[in-house]
Coordinates of C-alpha atoms in Angstrom, one line a residue:
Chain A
X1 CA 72.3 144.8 107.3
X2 CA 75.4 144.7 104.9
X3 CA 76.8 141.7 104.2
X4 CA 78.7 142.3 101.6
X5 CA 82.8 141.5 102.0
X6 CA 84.8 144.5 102.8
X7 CA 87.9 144.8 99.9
X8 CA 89.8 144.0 103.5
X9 CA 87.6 140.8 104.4
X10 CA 88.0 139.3 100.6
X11 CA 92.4 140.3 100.4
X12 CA 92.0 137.7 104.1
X13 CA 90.1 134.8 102.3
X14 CA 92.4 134.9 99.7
X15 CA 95.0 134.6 101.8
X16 CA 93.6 132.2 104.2
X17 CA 92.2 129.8 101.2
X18 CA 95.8 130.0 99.4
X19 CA 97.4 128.6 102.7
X20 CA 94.7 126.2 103.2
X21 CA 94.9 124.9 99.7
X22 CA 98.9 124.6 99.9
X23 CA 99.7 123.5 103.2
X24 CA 96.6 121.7 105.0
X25 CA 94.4 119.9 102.1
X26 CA 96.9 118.1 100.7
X27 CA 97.6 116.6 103.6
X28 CA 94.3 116.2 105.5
X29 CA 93.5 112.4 104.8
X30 CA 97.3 111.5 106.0
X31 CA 96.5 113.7 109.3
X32 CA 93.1 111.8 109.3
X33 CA 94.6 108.0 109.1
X34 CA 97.4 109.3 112.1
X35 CA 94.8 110.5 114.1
X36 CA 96.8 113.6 114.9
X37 CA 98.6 116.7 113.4
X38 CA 102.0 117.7 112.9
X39 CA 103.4 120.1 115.5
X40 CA 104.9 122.0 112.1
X41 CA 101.8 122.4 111.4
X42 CA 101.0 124.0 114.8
X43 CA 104.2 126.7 114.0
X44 CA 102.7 127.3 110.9
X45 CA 99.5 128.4 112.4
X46 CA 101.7 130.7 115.2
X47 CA 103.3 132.1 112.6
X48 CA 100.7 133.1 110.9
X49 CA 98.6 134.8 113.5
X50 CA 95.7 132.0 113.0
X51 CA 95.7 130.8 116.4
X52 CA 93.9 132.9 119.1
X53 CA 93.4 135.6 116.4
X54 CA 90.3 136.7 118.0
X55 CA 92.6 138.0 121.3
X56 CA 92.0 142.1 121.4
X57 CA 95.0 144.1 120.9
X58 CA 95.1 145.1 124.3
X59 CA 96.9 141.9 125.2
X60 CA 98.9 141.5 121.8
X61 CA 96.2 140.0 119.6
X62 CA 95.1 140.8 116.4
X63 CA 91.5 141.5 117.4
X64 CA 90.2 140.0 113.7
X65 CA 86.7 141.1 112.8
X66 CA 84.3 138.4 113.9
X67 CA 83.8 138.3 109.6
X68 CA 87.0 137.9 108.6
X69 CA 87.7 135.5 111.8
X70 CA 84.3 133.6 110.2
X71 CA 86.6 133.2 107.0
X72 CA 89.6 131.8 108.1
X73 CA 87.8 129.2 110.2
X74 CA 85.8 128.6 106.5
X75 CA 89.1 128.1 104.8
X76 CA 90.9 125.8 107.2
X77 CA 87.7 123.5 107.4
X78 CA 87.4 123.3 103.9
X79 CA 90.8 121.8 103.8
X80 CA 90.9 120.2 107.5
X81 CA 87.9 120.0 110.1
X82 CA 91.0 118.5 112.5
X83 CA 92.6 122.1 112.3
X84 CA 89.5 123.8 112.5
X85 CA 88.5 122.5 115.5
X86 CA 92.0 123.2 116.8
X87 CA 91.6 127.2 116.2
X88 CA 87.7 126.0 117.6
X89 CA 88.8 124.9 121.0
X90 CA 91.5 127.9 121.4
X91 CA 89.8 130.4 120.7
X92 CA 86.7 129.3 122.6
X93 CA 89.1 129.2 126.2
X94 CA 90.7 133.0 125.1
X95 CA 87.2 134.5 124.5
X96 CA 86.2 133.0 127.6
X97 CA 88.9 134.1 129.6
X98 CA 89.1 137.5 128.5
X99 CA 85.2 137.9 129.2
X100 CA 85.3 136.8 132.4
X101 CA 88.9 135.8 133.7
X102 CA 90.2 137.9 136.3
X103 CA 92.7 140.9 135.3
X104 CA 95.6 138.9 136.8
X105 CA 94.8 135.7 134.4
X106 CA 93.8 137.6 131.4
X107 CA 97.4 139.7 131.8
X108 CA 99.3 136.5 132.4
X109 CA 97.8 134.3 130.1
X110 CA 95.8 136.2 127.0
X111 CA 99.1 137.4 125.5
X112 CA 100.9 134.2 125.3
X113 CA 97.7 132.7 123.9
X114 CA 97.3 135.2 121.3
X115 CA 100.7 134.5 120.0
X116 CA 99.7 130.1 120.4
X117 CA 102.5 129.8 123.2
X118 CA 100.5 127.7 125.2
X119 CA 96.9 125.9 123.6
X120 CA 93.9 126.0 125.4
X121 CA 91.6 123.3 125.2
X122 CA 88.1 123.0 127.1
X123 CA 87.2 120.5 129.5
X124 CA 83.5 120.5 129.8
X125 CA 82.1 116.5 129.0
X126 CA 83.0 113.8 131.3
X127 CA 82.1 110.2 130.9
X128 CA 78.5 110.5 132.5
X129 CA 77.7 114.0 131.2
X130 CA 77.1 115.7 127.5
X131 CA 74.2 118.1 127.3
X132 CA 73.5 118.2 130.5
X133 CA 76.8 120.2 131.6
X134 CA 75.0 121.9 134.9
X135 CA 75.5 118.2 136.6
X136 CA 79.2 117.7 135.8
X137 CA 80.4 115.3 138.4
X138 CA 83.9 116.8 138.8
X139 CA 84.5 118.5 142.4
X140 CA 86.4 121.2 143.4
X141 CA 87.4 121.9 147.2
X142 CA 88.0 125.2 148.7
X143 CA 91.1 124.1 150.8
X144 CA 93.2 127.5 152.1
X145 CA 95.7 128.6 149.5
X146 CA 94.5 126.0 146.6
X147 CA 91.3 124.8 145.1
X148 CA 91.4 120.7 144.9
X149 CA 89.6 119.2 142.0
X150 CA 89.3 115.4 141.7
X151 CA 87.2 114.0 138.6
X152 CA 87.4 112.9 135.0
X153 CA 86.6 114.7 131.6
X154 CA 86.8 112.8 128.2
X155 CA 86.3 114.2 124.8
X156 CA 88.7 117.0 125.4
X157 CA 89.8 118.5 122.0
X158 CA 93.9 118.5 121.4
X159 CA 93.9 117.6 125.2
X160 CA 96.8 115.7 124.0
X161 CA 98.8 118.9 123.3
X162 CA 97.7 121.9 125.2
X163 CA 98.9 123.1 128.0
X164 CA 96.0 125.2 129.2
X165 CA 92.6 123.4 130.3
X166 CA 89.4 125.7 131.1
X167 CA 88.1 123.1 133.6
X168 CA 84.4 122.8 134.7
X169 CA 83.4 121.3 138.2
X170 CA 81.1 121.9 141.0
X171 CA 82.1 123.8 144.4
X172 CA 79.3 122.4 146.5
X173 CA 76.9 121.4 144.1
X174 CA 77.7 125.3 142.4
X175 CA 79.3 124.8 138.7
X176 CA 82.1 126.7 138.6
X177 CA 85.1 127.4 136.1
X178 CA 88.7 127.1 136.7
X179 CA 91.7 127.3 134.7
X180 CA 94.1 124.8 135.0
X181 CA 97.5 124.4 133.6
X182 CA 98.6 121.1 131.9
X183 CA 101.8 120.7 134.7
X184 CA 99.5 121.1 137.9
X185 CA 100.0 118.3 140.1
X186 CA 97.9 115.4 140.5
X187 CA 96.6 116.0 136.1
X188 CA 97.0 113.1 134.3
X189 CA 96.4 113.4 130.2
X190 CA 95.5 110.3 128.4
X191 CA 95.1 110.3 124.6
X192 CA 91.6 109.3 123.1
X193 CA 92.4 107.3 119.6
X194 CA 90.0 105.1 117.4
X195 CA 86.6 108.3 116.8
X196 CA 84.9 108.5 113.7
X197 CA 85.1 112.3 112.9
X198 CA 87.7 114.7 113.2
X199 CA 90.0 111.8 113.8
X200 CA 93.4 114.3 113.9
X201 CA 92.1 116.5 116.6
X202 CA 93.9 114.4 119.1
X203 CA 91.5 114.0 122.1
X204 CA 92.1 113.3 125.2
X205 CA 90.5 112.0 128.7
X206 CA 91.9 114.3 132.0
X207 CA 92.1 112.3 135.0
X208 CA 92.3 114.8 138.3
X209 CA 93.5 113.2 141.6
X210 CA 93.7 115.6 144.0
X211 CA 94.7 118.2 141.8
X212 CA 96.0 121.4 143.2
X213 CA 95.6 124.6 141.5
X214 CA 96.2 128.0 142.8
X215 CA 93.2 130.1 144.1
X216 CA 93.8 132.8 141.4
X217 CA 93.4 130.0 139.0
X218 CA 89.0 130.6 139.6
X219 CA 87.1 131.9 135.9
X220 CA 84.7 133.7 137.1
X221 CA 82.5 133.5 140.6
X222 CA 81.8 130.5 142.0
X223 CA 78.2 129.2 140.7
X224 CA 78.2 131.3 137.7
X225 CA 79.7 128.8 135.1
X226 CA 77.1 127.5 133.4
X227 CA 75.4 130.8 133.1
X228 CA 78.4 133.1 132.0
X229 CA 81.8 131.6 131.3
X230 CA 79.9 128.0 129.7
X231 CA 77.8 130.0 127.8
X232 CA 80.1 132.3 126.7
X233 CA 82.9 129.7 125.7
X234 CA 79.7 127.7 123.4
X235 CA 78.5 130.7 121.9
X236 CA 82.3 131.6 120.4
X237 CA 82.4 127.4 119.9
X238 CA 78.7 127.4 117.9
X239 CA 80.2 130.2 115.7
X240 CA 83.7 128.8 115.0
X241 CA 81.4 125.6 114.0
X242 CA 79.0 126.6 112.4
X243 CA 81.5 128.5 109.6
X244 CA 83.8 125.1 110.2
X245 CA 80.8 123.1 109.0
X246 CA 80.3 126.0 106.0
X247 CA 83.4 125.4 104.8
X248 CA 82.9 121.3 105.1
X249 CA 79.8 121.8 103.0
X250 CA 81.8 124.4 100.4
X251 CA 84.3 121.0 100.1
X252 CA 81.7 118.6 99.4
X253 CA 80.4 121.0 96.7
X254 CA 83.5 121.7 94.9
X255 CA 84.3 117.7 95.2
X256 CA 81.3 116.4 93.6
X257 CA 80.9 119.0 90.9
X258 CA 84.1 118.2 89.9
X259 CA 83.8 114.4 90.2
X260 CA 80.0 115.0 88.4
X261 CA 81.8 116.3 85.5
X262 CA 84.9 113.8 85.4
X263 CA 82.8 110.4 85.7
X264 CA 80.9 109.2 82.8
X265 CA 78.0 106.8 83.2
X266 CA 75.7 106.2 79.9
X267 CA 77.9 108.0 77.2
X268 CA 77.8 111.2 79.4
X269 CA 79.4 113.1 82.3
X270 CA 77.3 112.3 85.8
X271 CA 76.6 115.9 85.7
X272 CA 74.2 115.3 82.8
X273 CA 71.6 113.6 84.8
X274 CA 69.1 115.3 86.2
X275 CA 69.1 113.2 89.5
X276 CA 72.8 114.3 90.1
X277 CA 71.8 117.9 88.8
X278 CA 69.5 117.6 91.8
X279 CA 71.6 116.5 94.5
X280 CA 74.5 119.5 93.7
X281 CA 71.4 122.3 93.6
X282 CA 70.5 121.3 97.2
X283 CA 74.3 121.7 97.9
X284 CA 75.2 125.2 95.9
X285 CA 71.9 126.5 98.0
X286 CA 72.5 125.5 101.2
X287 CA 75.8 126.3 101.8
X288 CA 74.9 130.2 100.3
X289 CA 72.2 130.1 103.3
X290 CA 74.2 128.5 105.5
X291 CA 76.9 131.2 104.7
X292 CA 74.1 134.0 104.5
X293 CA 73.5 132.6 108.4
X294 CA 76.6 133.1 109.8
X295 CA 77.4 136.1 107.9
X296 CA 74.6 137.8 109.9
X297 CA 75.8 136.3 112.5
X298 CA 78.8 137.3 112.8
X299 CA 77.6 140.9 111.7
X300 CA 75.2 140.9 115.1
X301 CA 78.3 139.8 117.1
X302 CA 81.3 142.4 115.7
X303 CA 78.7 144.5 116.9
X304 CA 77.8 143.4 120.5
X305 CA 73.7 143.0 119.4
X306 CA 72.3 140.7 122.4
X307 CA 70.3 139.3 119.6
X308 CA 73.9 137.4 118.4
X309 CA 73.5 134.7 121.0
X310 CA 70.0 133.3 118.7
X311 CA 71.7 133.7 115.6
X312 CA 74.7 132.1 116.2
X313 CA 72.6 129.3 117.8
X314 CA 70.2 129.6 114.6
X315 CA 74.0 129.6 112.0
X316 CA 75.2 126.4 113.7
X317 CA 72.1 124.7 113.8
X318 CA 71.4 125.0 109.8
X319 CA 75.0 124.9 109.2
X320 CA 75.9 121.5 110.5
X321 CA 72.9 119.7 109.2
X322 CA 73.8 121.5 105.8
X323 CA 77.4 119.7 106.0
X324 CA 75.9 116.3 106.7
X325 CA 73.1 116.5 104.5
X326 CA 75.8 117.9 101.2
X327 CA 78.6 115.0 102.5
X328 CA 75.8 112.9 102.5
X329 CA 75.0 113.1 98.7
X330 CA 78.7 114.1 98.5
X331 CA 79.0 110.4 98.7
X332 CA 76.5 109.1 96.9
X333 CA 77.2 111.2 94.1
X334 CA 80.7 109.7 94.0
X335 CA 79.4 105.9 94.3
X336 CA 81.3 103.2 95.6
X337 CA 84.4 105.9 95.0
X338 CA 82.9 107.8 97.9
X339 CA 83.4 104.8 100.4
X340 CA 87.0 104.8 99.7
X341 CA 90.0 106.6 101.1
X342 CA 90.9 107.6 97.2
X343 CA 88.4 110.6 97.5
X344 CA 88.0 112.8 100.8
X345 CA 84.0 112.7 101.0
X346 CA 83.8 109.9 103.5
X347 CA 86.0 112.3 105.7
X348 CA 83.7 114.5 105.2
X349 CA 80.9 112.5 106.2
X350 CA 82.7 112.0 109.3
X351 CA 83.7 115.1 110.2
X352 CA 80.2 116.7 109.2
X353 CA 78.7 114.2 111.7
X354 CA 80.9 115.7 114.9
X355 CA 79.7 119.2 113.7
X356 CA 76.0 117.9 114.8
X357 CA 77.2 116.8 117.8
X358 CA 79.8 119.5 119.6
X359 CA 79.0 122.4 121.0
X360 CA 75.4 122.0 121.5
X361 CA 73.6 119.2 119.7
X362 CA 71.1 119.5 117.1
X363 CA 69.1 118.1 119.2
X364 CA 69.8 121.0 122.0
X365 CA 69.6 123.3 119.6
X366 CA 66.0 122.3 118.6
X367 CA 65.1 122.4 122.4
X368 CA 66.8 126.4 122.7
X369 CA 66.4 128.0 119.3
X370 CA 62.1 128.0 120.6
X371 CA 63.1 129.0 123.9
X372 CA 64.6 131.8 122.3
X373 CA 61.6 132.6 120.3
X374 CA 59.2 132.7 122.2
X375 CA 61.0 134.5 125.0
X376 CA 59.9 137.7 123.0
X377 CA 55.8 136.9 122.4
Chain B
X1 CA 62.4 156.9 136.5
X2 CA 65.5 158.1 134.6
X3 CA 66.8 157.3 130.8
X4 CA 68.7 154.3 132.1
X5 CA 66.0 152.9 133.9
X6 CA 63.8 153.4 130.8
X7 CA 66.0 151.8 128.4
X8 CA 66.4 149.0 131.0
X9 CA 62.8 148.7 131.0
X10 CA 61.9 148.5 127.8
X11 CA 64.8 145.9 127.2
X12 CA 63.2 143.9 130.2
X13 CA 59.6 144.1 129.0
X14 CA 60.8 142.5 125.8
X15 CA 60.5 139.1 127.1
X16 CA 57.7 139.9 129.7
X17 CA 55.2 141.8 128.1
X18 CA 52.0 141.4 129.9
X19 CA 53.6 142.6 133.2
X20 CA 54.5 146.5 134.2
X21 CA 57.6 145.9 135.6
X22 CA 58.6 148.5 138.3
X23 CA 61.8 149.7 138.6
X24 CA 62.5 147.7 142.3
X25 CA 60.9 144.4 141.3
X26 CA 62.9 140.9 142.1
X27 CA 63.1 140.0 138.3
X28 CA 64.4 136.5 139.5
X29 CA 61.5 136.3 142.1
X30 CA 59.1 137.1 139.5
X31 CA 61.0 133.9 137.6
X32 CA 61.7 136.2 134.4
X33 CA 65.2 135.6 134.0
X34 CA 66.6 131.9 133.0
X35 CA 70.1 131.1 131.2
X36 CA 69.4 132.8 127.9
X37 CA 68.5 136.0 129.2
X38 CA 71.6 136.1 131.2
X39 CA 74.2 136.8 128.7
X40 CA 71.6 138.7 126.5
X41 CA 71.4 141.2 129.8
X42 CA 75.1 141.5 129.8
X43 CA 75.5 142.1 126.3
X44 CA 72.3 144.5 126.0
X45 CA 73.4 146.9 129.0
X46 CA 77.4 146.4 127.5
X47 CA 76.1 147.6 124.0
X48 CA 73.6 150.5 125.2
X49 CA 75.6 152.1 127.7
X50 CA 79.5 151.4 126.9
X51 CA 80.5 149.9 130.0
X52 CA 82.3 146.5 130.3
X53 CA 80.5 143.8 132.8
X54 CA 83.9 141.2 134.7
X55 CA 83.9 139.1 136.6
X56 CA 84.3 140.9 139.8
X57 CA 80.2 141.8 138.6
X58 CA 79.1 138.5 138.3
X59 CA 76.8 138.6 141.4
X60 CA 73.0 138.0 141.2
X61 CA 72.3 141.3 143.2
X62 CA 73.6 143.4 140.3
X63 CA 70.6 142.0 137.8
X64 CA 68.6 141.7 140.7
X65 CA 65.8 145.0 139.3
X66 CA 66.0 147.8 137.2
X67 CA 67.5 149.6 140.4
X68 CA 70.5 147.6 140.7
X69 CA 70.9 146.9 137.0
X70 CA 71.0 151.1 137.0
X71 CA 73.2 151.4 139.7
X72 CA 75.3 148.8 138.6
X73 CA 76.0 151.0 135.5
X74 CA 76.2 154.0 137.4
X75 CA 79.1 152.4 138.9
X76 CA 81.1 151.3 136.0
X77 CA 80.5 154.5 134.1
X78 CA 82.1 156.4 137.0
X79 CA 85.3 154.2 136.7
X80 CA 85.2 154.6 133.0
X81 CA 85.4 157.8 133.7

């Protein structure tokens, strides 16, 4: 397996890291304290093609490599894990939609999503149910013409701002997947303020109250939700994160080595000691394996290898822990400096921590990745 | 059997090696098939023979056996075609 950068692939991440350097760093702690980000910000990412990039060019997307794609979603963390999980959540509802969305929604809704006219945004948890997304307690009705859905999610990524939700619920105890649209009637939208982590991406709680949606509005066949559209929409989520939490790790690195060799402590620069020294080699190696992970990854799925659904699982697992264990030391590295809002390694404590928590939990990932495994002896 | 049912086969028998699977068998009788397996099996038979599994395919009797898995891409090469 090659994994070395195409010329292509390495003209992209210099392109992607130039933008994320100018226009999203800078501003990521003032993004972080608002709890949300500028709708300029969304235009910017319109016009730039980053938002639903990984649309085919059938319905007007640019159908990016799942490489390059891995890049860009590097980049933007590095500078802004509240943007990355913005291109996280989008792109998760457009891969699911195209996979398994009927003709009629993929034609009317994949090419205004490739172009960021309307956000998707998934709406999976609820206030009783994480993990364990087979018993979500959402209902929807078969009633003639419409499907009625009446239930509450929380946790729901930009909810505040898209207008597209891919909505999970049971049709007689069946999990099933439907899309609804932010104007349906009977969907309220309440914003979520005051998390830890990822503080900008602008949750959101759904309230549905007899919420009617048109019949056409179905993802998928009734019952097959968890199995196909939920597992299709995590996969594309677990690979957006795991090269989100990369690209946190990549910023922890490049923060503390810089701090290491700017702070002196007994006559010399940090960097000098060997306990420092220490903390920065675990860093600088695990984010190459964490990137050598995904790049396989991603390798596996440009190719459509059935094996991609393990190593995706396998990239995000190693990945996220990598980004909490390097903003971990990110901040002791930088002492009591670390704690404050001066440097941006607490944020990055934060926002590692959400990266072990979405789209899969270590903790699930340590129950499938065996499962996987052992399928095979 | 044919080519397709053979590659089918040998895919299947990766995960259940200590059983000759015949080409008729219930693999969800037999209990082979849970979550994982699901979107491996759509990705395998998309990958080794070029067709593209929808929605309108998402029905249990399609994956039922090596037979319907078979005919199943029997049909979608024919409307490829």
């Amino acid at each position: 397996m090659n994994l070395e950068l195409s010329a292509g692939q390495r003209a992209a991440r210099a392109e992607f890291r130039a933008f994320a350097a100018a226009e999203i760093a800078p501003h990521a702690d003032a993004w972080d304290r608002a709890e949300e980000i500028p709708r300029e910000l969304v235009g910017r990412l319109r016009e730039l093609g980053y938002l639903g990039s990984n649309v085919s060019p059938e319905y007007g997307g640019l159908g990016r490599d799942m490489i390059a794609y891995g890049l860009l979603t590097e980049e933007i963390a590095k500078g802004c894990s509240s943007v990355r999980s913005l291109l996280t959540v989008h792109d998760m509802v457009a891969h699911a939609l195209a996979r398994w969305g009927s003709r009629e929604l993929r034609e009317r809704y994949l090419p205004r999503m490739a172009r960021a006219e309307v956000l998707g945004a998934l709406a999976l948890s609820e206030p009783n149910v994480g993990s364990d997304a087979k018993s979500v307690e959402t209902a929807a009705v078969d009633d003639g013409d419409a499907w009625v859905l009446n239930g509450r999610k929380k946790w729901t990524t930009f909810g505040q701002i898209a207008g597209l939700f891919l909505t999970f619920a049971h049709v007689g105890g069946q999990p099933t997947a439907f899309l609804v649209e932010r104007e349906s009637p009977g969907l309220t939208v309440k914003p979520l303020r005051g998390i830890v982590g990822t503080r900008a991406s602008m949750l959101a709680e759904l309230i549905f109250e007899d919420c009617r949606i048109p019949k056409a509005q179905l993802v998928g066949r009734v019952g097959f939700a968890i199995s196909h559209v939920v597992a299709t929409a995590l996969d594309q989520g677990r690979y957006s994160v795991a090269w989100g939490a990369v690209g946190i790790a990549q910023a922890c690195l490049e923060a503390s080595r810089a701090y290491a060799a700017e702070r002196h402590q007994f006559g010399v620069p940090i960097a000098d000691h060997q306990l420092i020294r220490a903390m920065l080699t675990d860093m600088i190696v695990d984010v190459r394996a964490a990137r050598l992970l995904c790049l396989r990854a991603g390798s596996l799925r440009q190719s459509g290898d059935p094996g991609a659904f393990m190593e995706t699982m396998a990239a995000k697992y190693f990945a996220s822990r990598v980004a909490t264990r390097s903003a971990n030391d990110a901040v002791q590295i930088h002492g009591a400096n670390g704690l404050t809002e001066d440097y941006p390694v607490a944020r990055y404590l934060r926002d590692a921590r959400v990266t072990e928590i979405i789209e899969g939990s270590t903790q699930i990932q340590q129950i499938t990745i065996p499962l996987f495994e052992f399928q095979e002896l | 059997m044919d080519e397709t049912q053979t590659k089918i086969k040998q895919f299947l028998s990766r995960f259940f090696k200590s059983h000759d699977l015949q080409p008729s068998e219930d693999i969800f009788a037999l209990g082979f098939v849970n979550s994982l397996l699901a979107m491996q099996l759509v990705a395998f038979v998309e990958k080794e023979f070029g067709i593209s599994v929808q929605d309108d395919d998402l029905d249990l009797d399609n994956f039922r056996s090596i037979d319907a898995i078979s005919q199943l891409i029997a049909r979608k090469s024919g409307a490829a075609a």
